[in-house]
Structure formats: structure tokens, C-alpha cells
């Protein structure tokens, strides 16, 4: 099975990634049907366990989008089980050194290019013939989120077998600014914009992909202009909250009814 993200990038096009934090196959199926190029299941911070993640990957299979997972940590068991469940890409948090990036890459691929154990329980059914040829299709995306990661950025980006760097702006801000700035997406501070741009430049210099988690389509489009190859915009929980909030606000504005429902004309 070919990784459609790689084909998209080969055409020089940026990718739009969806994000699932709600542990529910139906929610995931809805997200995957909206036209994203890829969808990532957040096993790290999402309200999601392994069984939830596998069911979500199953529910999204028919959409044809590239399915990925963010694992909880740099743990070989988590990385390999997510791949065995059918993820075509892994986002791994808190990669702070070249040695950690090398370990991550080794967990992603079968020998002789890594130490991944063979046993694609679900992937083997979803992708008949699944085996070592998938070494060239799965994507290893390392998250840079700390000052240590920034200090070792060039070494990390030059790790053989690493496909890209995924920037989490909230932790990157917390990790590099000494707590003086609040966490959040779509950074506007000049120092953070410079850092986000620098990461993209280092990725380009090393022939790997730059990925950024964003809060709005406008910021994501701006990031593409900075050289980012994949942007995530919001996610299921935030999109649900935003749509519900907008709907409630519109109703209140039109009717004059307050939150307790006792205001306005009858």
C-alpha cells in the first residue's frame, strides 16, 4: 500500500491533516470524510486508549486518507503496536536528541533498517501483503517541543530515516520561553515565529518534511508560505466546541434569550 502523503508531497503540494482526540469511531469516521489528506489519532493527549485507536483506524479506512497516530512517548511497544494497528505514520513526542531520533526511526522499520518486530495483526488484513516493503511507506515524524530539541535541531533533522519534524507550538513555547508565555497555537510573538520558521528551514536543508499544528486555516496557510509541508488545523474536540458555541451564540443573538432561557420577548 502506497502512502498518499508521499505522493502528494512528490507533486509539491502541502498536506492538510485532521486531528482526533475523542475516542470514538463514529467521530473519527466523520472527520475522515471531510476531505483531509491525512488524519492523526492522538493517543498521547486524546481521550483514547489502544482499543479506541484501533477501532478509529478501522472506521476511517474507507475514506482513503492517510491514517497516522501520535504515540504517548518514545516507547517501542507503542510505536510498533500503532503501526500494527494500521497507522501509516507515527508522530512521536519529545524527541530531544539525535540518539532519541535514531531510536524512534529504528522502531519504525523492519530489519535490516530497524528493529521493528513483525506481527502486523490488523495491518496485515487491512493491507494484504504487508511486510518489510512498508519500510519505505511509513512516516516517522519527530516532535520538537523543548529547548533541548531546539539545541539539537540540526542533529535531529539529519537523522537517517527520519521523514519529518512535527512542531507542537504549545509545548515548544513552554519549553523554550521559560514559562513567560502561555501555551497555545498560532504564535504571534516574533521570537516564536522566528523559531517556527527556522525549524522549517532546517527541515528543508536536510530533505525532510516540516509539519506544524495550527489553530486556524489562516495561520496554516501562512505556515505553508514559510515552508511547512503539512499543517494540522484544530481537531475534533475544538471544532465541535467551536461549531456548538457559534450555533448557541447565533441563537441567543437572534432571540435575545439568555443562557437561562428567561430573557427576551415571548
Coordinates of C-alpha atoms in Angstrom, one line a residue:
X1 CA 0.0 0.0 0.0
X2 CA 1.4 3.4 -1.0
X3 CA 1.4 6.3 1.3
X4 CA -0.7 9.0 -0.3
X5 CA 1.0 11.8 1.6
X6 CA 4.3 10.9 -0.1
X7 CA 2.6 11.1 -3.5
X8 CA 1.1 14.5 -2.6
X9 CA 4.5 15.8 -1.5
X10 CA 6.1 14.5 -4.6
X11 CA 3.8 16.8 -6.6
X12 CA 5.0 19.7 -4.5
X13 CA 1.6 20.1 -2.7
X14 CA 1.1 20.9 1.0
X15 CA -1.0 18.4 3.1
X16 CA -3.9 19.2 5.4
X17 CA -4.0 16.9 8.5
X18 CA -7.1 16.3 10.6
X19 CA -6.7 15.5 14.3
X20 CA -8.8 13.2 16.5
X21 CA -8.8 13.4 20.3
X22 CA -12.2 11.9 21.0
X23 CA -12.0 8.2 21.4
X24 CA -15.0 7.3 19.2
X25 CA -15.0 5.5 15.8
X26 CA -18.0 7.5 14.6
X27 CA -16.4 10.8 15.3
X28 CA -13.3 9.6 13.6
X29 CA -15.3 8.5 10.6
X30 CA -16.9 11.9 10.3
X31 CA -13.5 13.6 10.5
X32 CA -12.0 11.4 7.8
X33 CA -14.9 12.1 5.4
X34 CA -14.3 15.9 5.4
X35 CA -11.6 16.0 2.7
X36 CA -8.4 15.9 4.8
X37 CA -5.3 14.5 3.2
X38 CA -4.4 12.7 6.4
X39 CA -5.9 12.2 9.9
X40 CA -4.0 11.6 13.1
X41 CA -5.3 9.8 16.1
X42 CA -3.9 11.4 19.3
X43 CA -3.0 8.5 21.6
X44 CA -0.9 10.8 23.7
X45 CA -3.2 13.6 24.9
X46 CA -6.5 12.4 23.5
X47 CA -9.2 10.6 25.5
X48 CA -8.1 7.5 23.6
X49 CA -6.8 4.0 24.6
X50 CA -5.2 1.5 22.3
X51 CA -8.5 -0.3 21.6
X52 CA -10.1 3.0 20.8
X53 CA -7.3 3.9 18.4
X54 CA -7.5 0.6 16.5
X55 CA -11.3 0.9 16.1
X56 CA -10.9 4.5 14.9
X57 CA -8.4 3.4 12.3
X58 CA -10.8 0.7 11.2
X59 CA -13.7 3.2 10.9
X60 CA -11.6 5.6 8.8
X61 CA -10.2 3.0 6.4
X62 CA -13.0 3.5 3.7
X63 CA -12.1 7.2 3.5
X64 CA -8.8 6.5 1.8
X65 CA -7.0 9.2 3.7
X66 CA -3.5 8.6 5.1
X67 CA -4.0 7.5 8.7
X68 CA -1.5 8.3 11.4
X69 CA -1.2 8.2 15.2
X70 CA 0.6 10.2 17.8
X71 CA 2.0 7.8 20.4
X72 CA 2.2 8.6 24.1
X73 CA 6.0 8.6 24.2
X74 CA 9.2 7.2 22.7
X75 CA 8.3 3.7 23.5
X76 CA 9.0 0.8 21.1
X77 CA 5.9 -1.1 22.2
X78 CA 3.6 1.9 21.5
X79 CA 5.2 2.7 18.1
X80 CA 5.1 -0.9 16.9
X81 CA 1.6 -1.5 18.1
X82 CA 0.3 1.6 16.4
X83 CA 1.9 0.5 13.2
X84 CA 0.5 -3.0 13.6
X85 CA -3.0 -1.4 14.0
X86 CA -2.6 0.2 10.6
X87 CA -1.1 3.6 11.1
X88 CA 0.9 4.8 8.1
X89 CA 2.7 7.4 10.0
X90 CA 3.8 8.0 13.6
X91 CA 4.1 11.3 15.4
X92 CA 6.5 10.8 18.4
X93 CA 6.6 13.5 21.1
X94 CA 9.5 15.0 23.0
X95 CA 12.4 14.0 20.7
X96 CA 15.3 15.9 22.2
X97 CA 18.5 14.4 20.7
X98 CA 19.9 12.6 17.7
X99 CA 20.1 9.4 19.8
X100 CA 16.4 9.6 20.6
X101 CA 15.6 10.3 16.9
X102 CA 17.7 7.2 15.9
X103 CA 15.8 5.0 18.4
X104 CA 12.5 6.3 17.1
X105 CA 13.4 5.6 13.5
X106 CA 14.7 2.1 14.5
X107 CA 11.3 1.2 16.0
X108 CA 9.5 2.2 12.7
X109 CA 11.2 -0.2 10.3
X110 CA 11.8 -3.9 9.9
X111 CA 15.4 -5.2 9.7
X112 CA 17.9 -4.5 8.3
X113 CA 16.8 -0.9 8.5
X114 CA 15.4 -1.0 12.1
X115 CA 14.3 -3.3 14.9
X116 CA 10.6 -3.4 14.4
X117 CA 9.1 -6.7 15.4
X118 CA 7.0 -8.5 12.8
X119 CA 3.3 -9.0 13.7
X120 CA 1.1 -6.7 11.8
X121 CA -2.1 -8.1 13.4
X122 CA -4.6 -5.7 11.8
X123 CA -2.4 -4.0 9.2
X124 CA -1.8 -7.4 7.6
X125 CA -5.6 -7.7 7.0
X126 CA -6.2 -4.1 6.0
X127 CA -3.1 -4.1 3.7
X128 CA -2.6 -7.6 2.2
X129 CA 1.0 -8.5 1.7
X130 CA 2.1 -6.1 4.5
X131 CA 5.8 -6.7 5.2
X132 CA 9.3 -5.2 5.0
X133 CA 8.3 -3.2 1.9
X134 CA 6.4 -0.9 4.2
X135 CA 9.7 0.4 5.5
X136 CA 9.5 2.9 2.5
X137 CA 5.9 3.9 3.1
X138 CA 5.5 4.6 6.9
X139 CA 6.4 8.1 8.0
X140 CA 8.5 8.8 11.1
X141 CA 7.7 12.4 12.4
X142 CA 9.6 13.6 15.4
X143 CA 8.2 16.3 17.6
X144 CA 10.4 19.2 18.6
X145 CA 9.0 20.7 21.8
X146 CA 11.8 21.6 24.2
X147 CA 14.9 23.7 24.4
X148 CA 16.9 20.6 24.2
X149 CA 15.2 19.6 21.0
X150 CA 15.9 23.1 19.6
X151 CA 19.5 23.0 20.6
X152 CA 19.9 19.6 18.8
X153 CA 17.7 20.6 15.9
X154 CA 20.3 20.1 13.1
X155 CA 21.4 16.8 14.5
X156 CA 17.9 15.5 14.8
X157 CA 16.9 16.7 11.4
X158 CA 19.8 14.9 9.8
X159 CA 19.0 11.5 11.3
X160 CA 18.9 8.9 8.6
X161 CA 15.4 7.5 8.1
X162 CA 13.6 10.4 9.8
X163 CA 10.9 11.7 7.5
X164 CA 10.0 14.9 9.1
X165 CA 9.6 17.1 12.2
X166 CA 6.2 17.9 13.7
X167 CA 6.1 21.1 15.7
X168 CA 3.8 21.4 18.7
X169 CA 3.7 25.1 19.3
X170 CA 2.2 24.9 22.8
X171 CA 5.0 22.8 24.3
X172 CA 7.6 24.5 22.1
X173 CA 6.6 27.8 23.7
X174 CA 6.6 26.4 27.2
X175 CA 9.9 24.6 26.6
X176 CA 11.8 27.5 25.1
X177 CA 10.5 30.6 26.8
X178 CA 10.9 29.8 30.5
X179 CA 7.3 30.0 31.3
X180 CA 6.9 33.7 30.4
X181 CA 4.5 32.9 27.5
X182 CA 1.3 30.9 27.8
X183 CA 0.9 27.7 25.7
X184 CA -1.2 27.8 22.6
X185 CA -1.3 27.6 18.8
X186 CA -0.8 30.2 16.1
X187 CA 2.0 32.1 17.8
X188 CA 2.3 35.8 17.1
X189 CA 5.4 36.6 19.1
X190 CA 8.4 37.5 16.8
X191 CA 10.7 35.1 18.7
X192 CA 8.3 32.2 18.3
X193 CA 7.7 32.9 14.6
X194 CA 11.4 33.1 14.0
X195 CA 11.9 29.7 15.7
X196 CA 9.0 28.1 13.8
X197 CA 10.4 29.4 10.5
X198 CA 13.9 28.2 11.5
X199 CA 12.6 24.7 12.0
X200 CA 11.1 24.7 8.5
X201 CA 14.4 25.9 7.1
X202 CA 16.4 23.2 8.8
X203 CA 14.0 20.6 7.6
X204 CA 14.3 21.8 4.0
X205 CA 18.1 21.8 4.3
X206 CA 18.0 18.2 5.4
X207 CA 15.5 17.0 2.8
X208 CA 12.8 16.1 5.3
X209 CA 9.2 17.4 5.8
X210 CA 8.2 20.2 8.2
X211 CA 4.8 19.8 9.9
X212 CA 3.0 22.3 12.2
X213 CA 0.0 22.1 14.5
X214 CA -2.2 25.2 13.9
X215 CA -5.4 26.6 15.3
X216 CA -6.9 28.3 12.2
X217 CA -6.8 27.8 8.4
X218 CA -5.4 31.3 8.0
X219 CA -2.3 30.5 10.1
X220 CA -1.9 27.2 8.4
X221 CA -1.9 28.8 5.0
X222 CA 0.7 31.3 6.3
X223 CA 2.8 28.4 7.6
X224 CA 2.8 26.8 4.1
X225 CA 4.3 30.1 2.9
X226 CA 7.0 29.6 5.5
X227 CA 7.8 26.2 4.0
X228 CA 5.7 23.8 6.0
X229 CA 4.6 20.7 4.1
X230 CA 1.8 19.6 6.5
X231 CA -0.4 21.6 8.7
X232 CA -3.0 20.4 11.2
X233 CA -5.9 22.8 11.8
X234 CA -7.7 22.4 15.1
X235 CA -9.1 18.9 15.8
X236 CA -12.4 17.1 16.5
X237 CA -12.9 18.4 20.1
X238 CA -12.0 22.0 19.2
X239 CA -14.1 22.0 16.0
X240 CA -17.1 20.5 17.8
X241 CA -16.8 23.1 20.6
X242 CA -16.4 26.0 18.1
X243 CA -19.4 24.9 16.0
X244 CA -21.6 24.4 19.0
X245 CA -20.6 27.7 20.5
X246 CA -21.2 29.6 17.3
X247 CA -24.6 28.0 16.9
X248 CA -25.6 28.8 20.5
X249 CA -24.4 32.4 20.2
X250 CA -26.3 32.9 16.9
X251 CA -29.5 31.7 18.5
X252 CA -29.0 34.0 21.5
X253 CA -28.3 36.9 19.3
X254 CA -31.4 36.3 17.2
X255 CA -33.8 35.7 20.0
X256 CA -32.4 37.8 22.8
X257 CA -32.8 34.7 25.1
X258 CA -30.1 34.5 27.7
X259 CA -28.4 31.3 28.8
X260 CA -31.1 30.6 31.3
X261 CA -33.8 30.9 28.6
X262 CA -35.8 33.5 30.5
X263 CA -34.8 36.7 28.7
X264 CA -36.3 38.3 25.6
X265 CA -39.8 38.6 24.3
X266 CA -42.4 35.9 24.3

